[in-house]
Short mmCIF file of N, CA, C and O in Angstrom, two decimals:
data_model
loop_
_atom_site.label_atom_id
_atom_site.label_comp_id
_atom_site.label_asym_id
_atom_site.label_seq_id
_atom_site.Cartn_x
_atom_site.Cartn_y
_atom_site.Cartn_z
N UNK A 1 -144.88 19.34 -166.02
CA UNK A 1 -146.19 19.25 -165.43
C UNK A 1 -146.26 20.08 -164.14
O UNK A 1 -147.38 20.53 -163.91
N UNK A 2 -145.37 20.34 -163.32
CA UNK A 2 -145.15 20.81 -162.04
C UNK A 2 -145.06 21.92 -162.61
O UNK A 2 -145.84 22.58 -161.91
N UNK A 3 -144.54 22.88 -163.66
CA UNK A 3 -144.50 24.22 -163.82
C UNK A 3 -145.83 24.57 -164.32
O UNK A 3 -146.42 25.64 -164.18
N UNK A 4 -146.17 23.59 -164.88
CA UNK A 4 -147.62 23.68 -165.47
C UNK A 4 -148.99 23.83 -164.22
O UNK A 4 -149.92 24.58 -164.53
N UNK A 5 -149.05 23.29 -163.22
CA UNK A 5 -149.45 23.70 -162.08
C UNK A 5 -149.85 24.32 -161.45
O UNK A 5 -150.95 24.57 -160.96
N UNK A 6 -148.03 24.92 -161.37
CA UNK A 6 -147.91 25.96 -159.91
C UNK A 6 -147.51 27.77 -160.56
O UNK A 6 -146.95 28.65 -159.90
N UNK A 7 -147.98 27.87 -161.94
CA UNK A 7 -147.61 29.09 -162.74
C UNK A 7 -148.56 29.21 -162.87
O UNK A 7 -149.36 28.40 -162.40
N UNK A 8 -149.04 30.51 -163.70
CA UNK A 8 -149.62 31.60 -163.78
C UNK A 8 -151.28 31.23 -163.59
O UNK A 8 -152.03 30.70 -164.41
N UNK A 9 -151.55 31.66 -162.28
CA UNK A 9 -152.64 31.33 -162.13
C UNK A 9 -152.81 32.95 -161.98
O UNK A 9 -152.13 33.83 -161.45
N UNK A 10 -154.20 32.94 -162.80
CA UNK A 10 -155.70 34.21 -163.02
C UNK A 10 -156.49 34.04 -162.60
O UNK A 10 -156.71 32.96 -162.07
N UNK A 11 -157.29 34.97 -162.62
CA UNK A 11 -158.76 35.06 -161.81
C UNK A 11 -159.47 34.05 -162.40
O UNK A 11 -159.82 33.14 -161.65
N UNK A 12 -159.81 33.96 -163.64
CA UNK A 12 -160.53 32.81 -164.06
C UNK A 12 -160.09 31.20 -163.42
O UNK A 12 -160.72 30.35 -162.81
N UNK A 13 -158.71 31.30 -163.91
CA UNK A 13 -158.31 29.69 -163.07
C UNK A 13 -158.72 29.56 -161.63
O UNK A 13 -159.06 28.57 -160.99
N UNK A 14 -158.61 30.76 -161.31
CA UNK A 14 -159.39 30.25 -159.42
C UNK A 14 -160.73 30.46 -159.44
O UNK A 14 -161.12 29.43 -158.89
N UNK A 15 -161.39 30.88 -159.61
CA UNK A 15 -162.63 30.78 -160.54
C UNK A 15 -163.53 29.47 -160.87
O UNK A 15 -164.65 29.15 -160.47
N UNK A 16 -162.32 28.59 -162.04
CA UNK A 16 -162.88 27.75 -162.28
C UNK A 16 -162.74 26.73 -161.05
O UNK A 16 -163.62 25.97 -160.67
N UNK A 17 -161.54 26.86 -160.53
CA UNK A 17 -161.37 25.59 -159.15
C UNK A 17 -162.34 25.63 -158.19
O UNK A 17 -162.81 24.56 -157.78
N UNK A 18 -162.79 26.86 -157.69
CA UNK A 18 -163.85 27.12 -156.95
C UNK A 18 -165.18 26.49 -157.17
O UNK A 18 -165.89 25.85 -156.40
N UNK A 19 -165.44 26.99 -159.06
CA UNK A 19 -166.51 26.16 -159.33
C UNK A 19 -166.69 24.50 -159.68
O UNK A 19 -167.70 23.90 -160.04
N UNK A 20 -165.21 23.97 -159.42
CA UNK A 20 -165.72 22.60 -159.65
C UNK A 20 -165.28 21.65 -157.95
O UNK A 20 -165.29 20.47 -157.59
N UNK A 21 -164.96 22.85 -157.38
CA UNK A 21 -165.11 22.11 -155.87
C UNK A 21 -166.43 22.39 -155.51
O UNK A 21 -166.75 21.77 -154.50
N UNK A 22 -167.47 23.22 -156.05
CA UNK A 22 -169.07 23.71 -155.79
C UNK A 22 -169.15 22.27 -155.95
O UNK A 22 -168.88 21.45 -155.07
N UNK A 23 -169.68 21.94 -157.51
CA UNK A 23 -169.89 21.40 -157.75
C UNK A 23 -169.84 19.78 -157.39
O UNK A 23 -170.62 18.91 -157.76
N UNK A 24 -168.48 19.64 -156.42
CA UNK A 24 -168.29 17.79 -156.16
C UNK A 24 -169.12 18.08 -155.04
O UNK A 24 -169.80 17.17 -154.56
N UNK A 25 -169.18 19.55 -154.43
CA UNK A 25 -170.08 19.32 -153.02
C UNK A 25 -171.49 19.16 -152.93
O UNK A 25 -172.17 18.46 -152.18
N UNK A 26 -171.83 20.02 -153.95
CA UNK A 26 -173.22 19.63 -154.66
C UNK A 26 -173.47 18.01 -154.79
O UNK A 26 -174.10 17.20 -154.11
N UNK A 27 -172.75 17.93 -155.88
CA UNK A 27 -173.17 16.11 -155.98
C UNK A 27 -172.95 15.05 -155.04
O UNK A 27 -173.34 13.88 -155.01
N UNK A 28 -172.14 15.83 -154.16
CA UNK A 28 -172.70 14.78 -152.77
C UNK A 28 -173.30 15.04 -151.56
O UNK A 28 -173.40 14.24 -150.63
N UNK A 29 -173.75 16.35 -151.60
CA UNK A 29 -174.87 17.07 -150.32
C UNK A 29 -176.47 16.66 -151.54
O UNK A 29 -177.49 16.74 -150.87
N UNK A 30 -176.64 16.44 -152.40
CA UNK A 30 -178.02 16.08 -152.91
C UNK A 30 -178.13 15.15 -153.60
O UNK A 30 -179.13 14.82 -154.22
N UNK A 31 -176.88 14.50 -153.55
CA UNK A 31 -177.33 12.85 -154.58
C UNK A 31 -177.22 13.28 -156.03
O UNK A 31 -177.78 12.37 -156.65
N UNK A 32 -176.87 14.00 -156.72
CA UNK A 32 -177.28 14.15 -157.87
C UNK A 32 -175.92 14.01 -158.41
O UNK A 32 -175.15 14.95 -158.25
N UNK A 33 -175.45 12.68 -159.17
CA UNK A 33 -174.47 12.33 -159.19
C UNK A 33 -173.94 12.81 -160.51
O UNK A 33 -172.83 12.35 -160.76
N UNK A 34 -174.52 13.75 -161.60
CA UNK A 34 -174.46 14.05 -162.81
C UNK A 34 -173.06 15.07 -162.74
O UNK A 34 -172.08 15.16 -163.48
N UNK A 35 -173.58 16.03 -161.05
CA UNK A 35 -173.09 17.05 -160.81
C UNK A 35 -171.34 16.88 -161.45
O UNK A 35 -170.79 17.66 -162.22
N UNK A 36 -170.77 15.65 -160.85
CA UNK A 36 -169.52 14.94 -161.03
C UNK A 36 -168.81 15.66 -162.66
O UNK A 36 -167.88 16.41 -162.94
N UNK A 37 -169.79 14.98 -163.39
CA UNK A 37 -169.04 15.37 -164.87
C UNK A 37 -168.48 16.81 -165.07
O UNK A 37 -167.34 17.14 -165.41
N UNK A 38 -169.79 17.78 -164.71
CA UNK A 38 -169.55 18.99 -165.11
C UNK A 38 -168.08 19.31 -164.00
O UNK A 38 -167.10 19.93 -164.43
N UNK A 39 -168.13 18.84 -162.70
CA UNK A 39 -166.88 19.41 -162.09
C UNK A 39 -165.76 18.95 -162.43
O UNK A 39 -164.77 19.69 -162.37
N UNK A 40 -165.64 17.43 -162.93
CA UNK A 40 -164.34 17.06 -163.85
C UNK A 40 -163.97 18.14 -164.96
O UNK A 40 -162.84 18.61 -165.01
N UNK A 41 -164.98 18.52 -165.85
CA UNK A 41 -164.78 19.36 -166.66
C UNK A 41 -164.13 20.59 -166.48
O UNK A 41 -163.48 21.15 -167.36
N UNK A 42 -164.34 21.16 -164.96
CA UNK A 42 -163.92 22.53 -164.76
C UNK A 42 -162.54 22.29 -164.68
O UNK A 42 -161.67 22.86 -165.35
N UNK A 43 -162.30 20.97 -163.40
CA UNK A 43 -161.29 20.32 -163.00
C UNK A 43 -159.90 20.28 -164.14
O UNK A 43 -158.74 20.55 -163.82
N UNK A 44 -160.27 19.97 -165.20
CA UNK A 44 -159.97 19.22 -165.98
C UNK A 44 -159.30 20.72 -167.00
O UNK A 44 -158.47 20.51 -167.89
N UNK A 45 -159.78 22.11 -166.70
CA UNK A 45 -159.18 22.98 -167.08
C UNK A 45 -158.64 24.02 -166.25
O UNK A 45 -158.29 25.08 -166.77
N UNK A 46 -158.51 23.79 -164.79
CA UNK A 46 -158.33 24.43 -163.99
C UNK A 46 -155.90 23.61 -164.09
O UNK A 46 -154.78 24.08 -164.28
N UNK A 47 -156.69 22.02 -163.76
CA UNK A 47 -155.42 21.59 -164.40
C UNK A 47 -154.38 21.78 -165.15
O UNK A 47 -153.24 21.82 -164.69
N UNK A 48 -154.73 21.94 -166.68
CA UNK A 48 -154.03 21.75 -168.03
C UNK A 48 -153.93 23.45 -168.27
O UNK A 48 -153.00 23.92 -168.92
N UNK A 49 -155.02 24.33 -167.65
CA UNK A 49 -155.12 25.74 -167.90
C UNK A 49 -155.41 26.09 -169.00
O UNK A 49 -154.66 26.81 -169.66
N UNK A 50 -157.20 25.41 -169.69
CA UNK A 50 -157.62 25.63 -170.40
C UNK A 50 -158.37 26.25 -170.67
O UNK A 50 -158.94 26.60 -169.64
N UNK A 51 -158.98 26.88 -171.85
CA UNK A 51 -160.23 27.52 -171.98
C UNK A 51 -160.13 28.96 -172.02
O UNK A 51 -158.91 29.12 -172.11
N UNK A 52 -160.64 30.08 -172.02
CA UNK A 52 -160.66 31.49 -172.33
C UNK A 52 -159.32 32.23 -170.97
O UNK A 52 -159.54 32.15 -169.76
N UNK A 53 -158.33 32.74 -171.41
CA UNK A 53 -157.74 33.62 -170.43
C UNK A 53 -158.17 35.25 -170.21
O UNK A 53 -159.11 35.79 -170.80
N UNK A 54 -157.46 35.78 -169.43
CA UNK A 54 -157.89 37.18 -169.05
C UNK A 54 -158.42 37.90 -169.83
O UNK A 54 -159.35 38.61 -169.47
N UNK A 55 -157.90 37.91 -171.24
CA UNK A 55 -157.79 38.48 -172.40
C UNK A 55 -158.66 38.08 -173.20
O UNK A 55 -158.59 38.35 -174.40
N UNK A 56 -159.73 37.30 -172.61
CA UNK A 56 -161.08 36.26 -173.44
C UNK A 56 -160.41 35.59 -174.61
O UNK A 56 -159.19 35.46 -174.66
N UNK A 57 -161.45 35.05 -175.81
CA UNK A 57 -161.16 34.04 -176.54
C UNK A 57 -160.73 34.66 -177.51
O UNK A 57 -161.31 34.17 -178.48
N UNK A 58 -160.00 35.52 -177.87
CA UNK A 58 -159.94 35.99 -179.02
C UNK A 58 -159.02 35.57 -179.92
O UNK A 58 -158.25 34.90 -179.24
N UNK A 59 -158.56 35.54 -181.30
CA UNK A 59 -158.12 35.00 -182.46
C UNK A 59 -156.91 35.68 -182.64
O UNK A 59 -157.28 36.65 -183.30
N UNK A 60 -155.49 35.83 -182.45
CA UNK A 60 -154.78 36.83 -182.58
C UNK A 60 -154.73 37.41 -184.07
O UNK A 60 -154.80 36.73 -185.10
N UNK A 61 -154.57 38.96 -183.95
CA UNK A 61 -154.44 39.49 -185.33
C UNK A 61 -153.71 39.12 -185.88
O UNK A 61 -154.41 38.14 -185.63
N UNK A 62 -152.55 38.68 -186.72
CA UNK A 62 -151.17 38.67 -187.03
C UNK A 62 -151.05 38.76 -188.74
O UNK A 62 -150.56 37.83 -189.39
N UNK A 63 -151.48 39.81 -189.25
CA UNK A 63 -151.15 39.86 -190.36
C UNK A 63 -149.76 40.28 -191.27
O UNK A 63 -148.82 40.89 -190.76
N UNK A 64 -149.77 39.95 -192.36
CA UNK A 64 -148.28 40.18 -192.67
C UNK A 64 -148.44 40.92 -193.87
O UNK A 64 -149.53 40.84 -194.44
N UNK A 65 -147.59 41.60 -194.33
CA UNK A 65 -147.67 42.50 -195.51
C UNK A 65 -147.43 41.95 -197.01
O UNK A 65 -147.13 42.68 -197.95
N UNK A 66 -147.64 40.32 -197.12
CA UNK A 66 -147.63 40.17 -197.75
C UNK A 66 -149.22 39.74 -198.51
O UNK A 66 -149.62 39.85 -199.66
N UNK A 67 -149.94 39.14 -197.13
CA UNK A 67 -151.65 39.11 -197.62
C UNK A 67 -152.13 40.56 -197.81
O UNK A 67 -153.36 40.49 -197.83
N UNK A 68 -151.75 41.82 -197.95
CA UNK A 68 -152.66 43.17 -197.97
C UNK A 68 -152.55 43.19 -199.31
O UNK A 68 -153.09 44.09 -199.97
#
């Protein structure tokens, strides 16, 4: 969990941390307590290091010469 952490952080992962510290400040500079969920959410992949990397979402090719 600790390597999981403190490794390879990208632009997107700081990115997303940024946007879900917006966000807790939001939901408590205007009351709008909804704000919360969506920043767990960012939270919540800024953590585990989820969701699209540098390289976007893409599907890797990996074909083999035996499907051609």
């Amino acid at each position: 969990m600790k390597q999981l952490l403190f490794t390879n952080w990208h632009l997107m992962r700081w990115v997303r941390l940024v946007f879900a510290l917006f966000l807790f400040s939001q939901a408590y500079t205007t009351g709008q307590w909804f704000f919360i969920a969506f920043g767990i959410f960012f939270l919540f992949q800024v953590i585990f290091n989820l969701g699209c990397g540098q390289s976007g979402c893409t599907i890797p090719n990996n074909k083999s010469s035996k499907n051609e």
